[in-house]
């Protein structure tokens, strides 16, 4: 019995076998040009977004060291490294010279510094003219026999397989200005891709401009600090019956806070603190002139604090008509154990002893330069033997970042908490009060030597702070 015939359908020949699959797999298909362009644009947008975020973080730094640390972290992320080193060494030779590491301990930085400078990639960049400096890649630190043996030895000890260094230089005119160099270390032999080189190059270009601005600010601040140190007392006088200590913290812009102490006839001592409005070298110079004038008035009529401040008011109005100032002057007669003082818009002194931490009740008065004729009554206090009187500028109160009433409460609480073991040392008393009132800002600088303060207190303020501690024996 024969098999039935299959029906014929147009276009189909049933006995014919199906042809073999000859079409290319979907994965091997060439994507259309539009899709390639879209992927490339997406990659560019991602890179630009990353670069923008890193630049925003860098722009938020306010000090040279913070900016250099941020450059290290951002560069490591861009080139895919874990450790790095940045050297700030301005080509003009004016400093400052700084070396910072990322993921490197102090001992490891010391090992790197034993490598001859000319043998390191960042050393060659530092010694090269800024306009001709190009990034230096060393893909294999251990296998490259042309490298300095000491460099390969240190690389093996630290576990560094490769490095990539970029110069830090501004595009200044007529020629670029070299600032330093940064190098990042890979754990294994490696080399950044072209895309990574491009991104870190763009970042280094912006970072160099930002670093140059911070460098100028750092230099200006250093000059202001030096000027302030010259205008303040180099050392405090040694006077029988009283011990003195001073602390001065300078803000980032340099202010006009000052202090003074001088021995007067008949065993008396004159004490003064003050603050001039404004900041920068002008305010520092004005504070120096005011302090020098007060010394002259104190010698002439120091036993009358009101007369001293009245003379200072007249001088300020005649010589500095656009400025105002606060000041407090005290005349201490050690034989009688009394202190007569007057203040012009200044914060009241604080008496610290075993049984009390109290503010002296002074009369309210406007600052110098705000009235046609200044005059306010003086007050007299009698500190007990062993007590310390703290005279300070209002920068201490503002630097807490709190309202004035709470700032005064914080200051009094800090004074009340002075340990008994350090009450005999006026410097230790001042350090404790400053440390408790301004936590996180470190110890003060002693005996009239100006020191670098932080960028501001907890509230973001950056005022100068002066404290003069007077212990009565």
Short mmCIF file of N, CA and C in Angstrom, two decimals, residues 363-447:
data_model
loop_
_atom_site.label_atom_id
_atom_site.label_comp_id
_atom_site.label_asym_id
_atom_site.label_seq_id
_atom_site.Cartn_x
_atom_site.Cartn_y
_atom_site.Cartn_z
N UNK A 363 31.40 98.36 83.76
CA UNK A 363 30.33 99.19 83.22
C UNK A 363 30.26 99.05 81.71
N UNK A 364 29.05 99.20 81.16
CA UNK A 364 28.87 99.12 79.72
C UNK A 364 29.44 100.37 79.07
N UNK A 365 30.12 100.17 77.94
CA UNK A 365 30.71 101.30 77.24
C UNK A 365 30.82 100.97 75.76
N UNK A 366 30.74 102.00 74.93
CA UNK A 366 30.90 101.81 73.50
C UNK A 366 32.38 101.61 73.17
N UNK A 367 32.67 100.95 72.05
CA UNK A 367 34.07 100.81 71.64
C UNK A 367 34.71 102.15 71.33
N UNK A 368 36.01 102.17 71.29
CA UNK A 368 36.74 103.38 70.93
C UNK A 368 36.46 103.74 69.47
N UNK A 369 36.30 105.03 69.25
CA UNK A 369 36.05 105.50 67.89
C UNK A 369 34.59 105.62 67.52
N UNK A 370 33.69 105.29 68.43
CA UNK A 370 32.26 105.35 68.12
C UNK A 370 31.57 106.51 68.82
N UNK A 371 32.26 107.18 69.73
CA UNK A 371 31.68 108.32 70.43
C UNK A 371 32.56 109.55 70.22
N UNK A 372 31.95 110.73 70.28
CA UNK A 372 32.73 111.95 70.13
C UNK A 372 33.72 112.13 71.27
N UNK A 373 33.33 111.66 72.46
CA UNK A 373 34.22 111.74 73.61
C UNK A 373 33.95 110.53 74.49
N UNK A 374 34.96 109.68 74.60
CA UNK A 374 34.76 108.45 75.36
C UNK A 374 35.12 108.66 76.82
N UNK A 375 34.28 108.13 77.69
CA UNK A 375 34.59 108.09 79.11
C UNK A 375 33.62 107.16 79.80
N UNK A 376 34.14 106.30 80.66
CA UNK A 376 33.30 105.38 81.42
C UNK A 376 33.96 105.17 82.77
N UNK A 377 33.19 104.92 83.80
CA UNK A 377 33.79 104.75 85.13
C UNK A 377 34.61 103.47 85.20
N UNK A 378 35.64 103.50 86.04
CA UNK A 378 36.47 102.33 86.27
C UNK A 378 35.90 101.52 87.43
N UNK A 379 36.38 100.31 87.57
CA UNK A 379 35.97 99.45 88.68
C UNK A 379 37.23 98.91 89.35
N UNK A 380 37.10 98.54 90.61
CA UNK A 380 38.24 98.01 91.36
C UNK A 380 37.91 96.63 91.87
N UNK A 381 38.82 95.70 91.70
CA UNK A 381 38.66 94.34 92.19
C UNK A 381 39.90 93.97 93.00
N UNK A 382 39.74 93.00 93.87
CA UNK A 382 40.84 92.57 94.73
C UNK A 382 40.99 91.05 94.65
N UNK A 383 41.76 90.55 93.70
CA UNK A 383 41.96 89.10 93.60
C UNK A 383 42.68 88.56 94.83
N UNK A 384 42.28 87.38 95.26
CA UNK A 384 42.93 86.73 96.39
C UNK A 384 44.26 86.11 95.94
N UNK A 385 45.22 85.99 96.86
CA UNK A 385 46.46 85.31 96.50
C UNK A 385 46.17 83.90 95.97
N UNK A 386 46.80 83.55 94.85
CA UNK A 386 46.56 82.25 94.23
C UNK A 386 45.51 82.27 93.15
N UNK A 387 44.79 83.38 93.00
CA UNK A 387 43.79 83.47 91.96
C UNK A 387 44.40 84.01 90.66
N UNK A 388 43.76 83.67 89.55
CA UNK A 388 44.23 84.09 88.23
C UNK A 388 43.15 84.91 87.56
N UNK A 389 43.55 86.05 87.01
CA UNK A 389 42.63 86.91 86.25
C UNK A 389 42.91 86.70 84.76
N UNK A 390 41.86 86.38 84.02
CA UNK A 390 41.97 86.14 82.59
C UNK A 390 41.41 87.34 81.82
N UNK A 391 42.24 87.98 81.04
CA UNK A 391 41.82 89.04 80.12
C UNK A 391 41.86 88.46 78.71
N UNK A 392 40.83 88.66 77.93
CA UNK A 392 40.71 87.99 76.63
C UNK A 392 39.96 88.90 75.66
N UNK A 393 40.09 88.62 74.39
CA UNK A 393 39.36 89.38 73.37
C UNK A 393 38.06 88.66 73.03
N UNK A 394 37.14 89.41 72.43
CA UNK A 394 35.83 88.82 72.14
C UNK A 394 35.89 87.81 71.01
N UNK A 395 37.04 87.67 70.33
CA UNK A 395 37.18 86.61 69.35
C UNK A 395 37.01 85.24 69.97
N UNK A 396 37.38 85.10 71.24
CA UNK A 396 37.19 83.84 71.95
C UNK A 396 35.71 83.50 72.04
N UNK A 397 34.88 84.48 72.31
CA UNK A 397 33.44 84.23 72.42
C UNK A 397 32.82 83.92 71.06
N UNK A 398 33.20 84.69 70.04
CA UNK A 398 32.62 84.48 68.71
C UNK A 398 33.07 83.15 68.11
N UNK A 399 34.28 82.73 68.46
CA UNK A 399 34.80 81.51 67.86
C UNK A 399 34.10 80.26 68.36
N UNK A 400 33.36 80.36 69.44
CA UNK A 400 32.58 79.21 69.89
C UNK A 400 31.42 78.93 68.95
N UNK A 401 31.00 79.94 68.17
CA UNK A 401 29.89 79.75 67.25
C UNK A 401 28.52 79.77 67.91
N UNK A 402 28.46 80.21 69.16
CA UNK A 402 27.19 80.23 69.89
C UNK A 402 26.77 81.66 70.19
N UNK A 403 25.49 81.87 70.54
CA UNK A 403 25.06 83.21 70.98
C UNK A 403 25.88 83.66 72.18
N UNK A 404 25.97 84.98 72.37
CA UNK A 404 26.86 85.52 73.38
C UNK A 404 26.56 85.01 74.79
N UNK A 405 25.29 84.89 75.14
CA UNK A 405 24.99 84.43 76.50
C UNK A 405 25.49 83.01 76.72
N UNK A 406 25.32 82.16 75.72
CA UNK A 406 25.80 80.79 75.85
C UNK A 406 27.32 80.73 75.76
N UNK A 407 27.92 81.63 74.97
CA UNK A 407 29.38 81.66 74.89
C UNK A 407 29.99 82.05 76.23
N UNK A 408 29.39 83.06 76.91
CA UNK A 408 29.87 83.43 78.24
C UNK A 408 29.71 82.28 79.22
N UNK A 409 28.57 81.57 79.13
CA UNK A 409 28.35 80.43 80.03
C UNK A 409 29.39 79.33 79.78
N UNK A 410 29.71 79.09 78.52
CA UNK A 410 30.71 78.07 78.21
C UNK A 410 32.08 78.47 78.76
N UNK A 411 32.41 79.75 78.61
CA UNK A 411 33.70 80.23 79.10
C UNK A 411 33.79 80.09 80.61
N UNK A 412 32.73 80.46 81.30
CA UNK A 412 32.74 80.36 82.76
C UNK A 412 32.83 78.90 83.21
N UNK A 413 32.11 78.01 82.52
CA UNK A 413 32.18 76.58 82.86
C UNK A 413 33.58 76.03 82.62
N UNK A 414 34.23 76.50 81.56
CA UNK A 414 35.60 76.06 81.30
C UNK A 414 36.54 76.52 82.41
N UNK A 415 36.35 77.74 82.89
CA UNK A 415 37.20 78.25 83.97
C UNK A 415 36.92 77.52 85.28
N UNK A 416 35.66 77.22 85.53
CA UNK A 416 35.33 76.51 86.76
C UNK A 416 35.89 75.10 86.78
N UNK A 417 36.17 74.54 85.62
CA UNK A 417 36.67 73.17 85.55
C UNK A 417 38.18 73.06 85.53
N UNK A 418 38.89 74.14 85.81
CA UNK A 418 40.35 74.07 85.83
C UNK A 418 40.80 73.14 86.96
N UNK A 419 41.58 72.11 86.67
CA UNK A 419 42.01 71.19 87.74
C UNK A 419 42.86 71.90 88.78
N UNK A 420 42.75 71.47 90.00
CA UNK A 420 43.50 72.10 91.08
C UNK A 420 45.00 71.96 90.88
N UNK A 421 45.42 70.88 90.24
CA UNK A 421 46.85 70.63 90.06
C UNK A 421 47.53 71.65 89.17
N UNK A 422 46.77 72.36 88.32
CA UNK A 422 47.40 73.30 87.37
C UNK A 422 47.08 74.75 87.70
N UNK A 423 46.40 75.00 88.81
CA UNK A 423 45.99 76.38 89.10
C UNK A 423 47.15 77.29 89.45
N UNK A 424 48.29 76.71 89.81
CA UNK A 424 49.46 77.54 90.13
C UNK A 424 50.18 78.03 88.88
N UNK A 425 49.84 77.50 87.73
CA UNK A 425 50.52 77.86 86.48
C UNK A 425 49.56 78.63 85.60
N UNK A 426 49.76 79.94 85.39
CA UNK A 426 48.82 80.72 84.57
C UNK A 426 48.76 80.23 83.13
N UNK A 427 49.87 79.73 82.60
CA UNK A 427 49.84 79.20 81.24
C UNK A 427 48.97 77.96 81.14
N UNK A 428 49.06 77.07 82.13
CA UNK A 428 48.23 75.87 82.13
C UNK A 428 46.76 76.22 82.30
N UNK A 429 46.48 77.24 83.12
CA UNK A 429 45.09 77.69 83.28
C UNK A 429 44.54 78.19 81.95
N UNK A 430 45.33 79.02 81.25
CA UNK A 430 44.88 79.53 79.95
C UNK A 430 44.67 78.40 78.95
N UNK A 431 45.59 77.43 78.93
CA UNK A 431 45.46 76.31 78.00
C UNK A 431 44.20 75.51 78.28
N UNK A 432 43.93 75.27 79.56
CA UNK A 432 42.73 74.49 79.90
C UNK A 432 41.46 75.23 79.49
N UNK A 433 41.39 76.51 79.79
CA UNK A 433 40.18 77.28 79.46
C UNK A 433 39.98 77.32 77.95
N UNK A 434 41.04 77.57 77.19
CA UNK A 434 40.92 77.61 75.74
C UNK A 434 40.54 76.25 75.18
N UNK A 435 41.16 75.20 75.71
CA UNK A 435 40.85 73.87 75.22
C UNK A 435 39.42 73.44 75.51
N UNK A 436 38.90 73.85 76.68
CA UNK A 436 37.53 73.48 77.04
C UNK A 436 36.51 74.35 76.32
N UNK A 437 36.83 75.64 76.14
CA UNK A 437 35.89 76.53 75.47
C UNK A 437 35.88 76.33 73.96
N UNK A 438 37.03 75.95 73.40
CA UNK A 438 37.15 75.73 71.96
C UNK A 438 37.68 74.32 71.73
N UNK A 439 36.89 73.30 71.95
CA UNK A 439 37.39 71.93 71.81
C UNK A 439 37.79 71.65 70.36
N UNK A 440 38.85 70.86 70.22
CA UNK A 440 39.28 70.47 68.88
C UNK A 440 40.23 71.42 68.21
N UNK A 441 40.61 72.52 68.88
CA UNK A 441 41.51 73.48 68.26
C UNK A 441 42.92 73.41 68.80
N UNK A 442 43.20 72.47 69.67
CA UNK A 442 44.58 72.29 70.13
C UNK A 442 44.98 73.33 71.15
N UNK A 443 46.22 73.21 71.60
CA UNK A 443 46.75 74.11 72.62
C UNK A 443 47.12 75.44 72.03
N UNK A 444 47.18 76.43 72.89
CA UNK A 444 47.55 77.76 72.45
C UNK A 444 49.04 77.90 72.30
N UNK A 445 49.48 79.08 71.95
CA UNK A 445 50.89 79.36 71.77
C UNK A 445 51.32 80.30 72.88
N UNK A 446 52.47 80.03 73.47
CA UNK A 446 52.82 80.65 74.74
C UNK A 446 53.59 81.95 74.60
N UNK A 447 53.44 82.73 75.66
CA UNK A 447 54.30 83.87 75.95
C UNK A 447 54.52 84.82 74.80
#
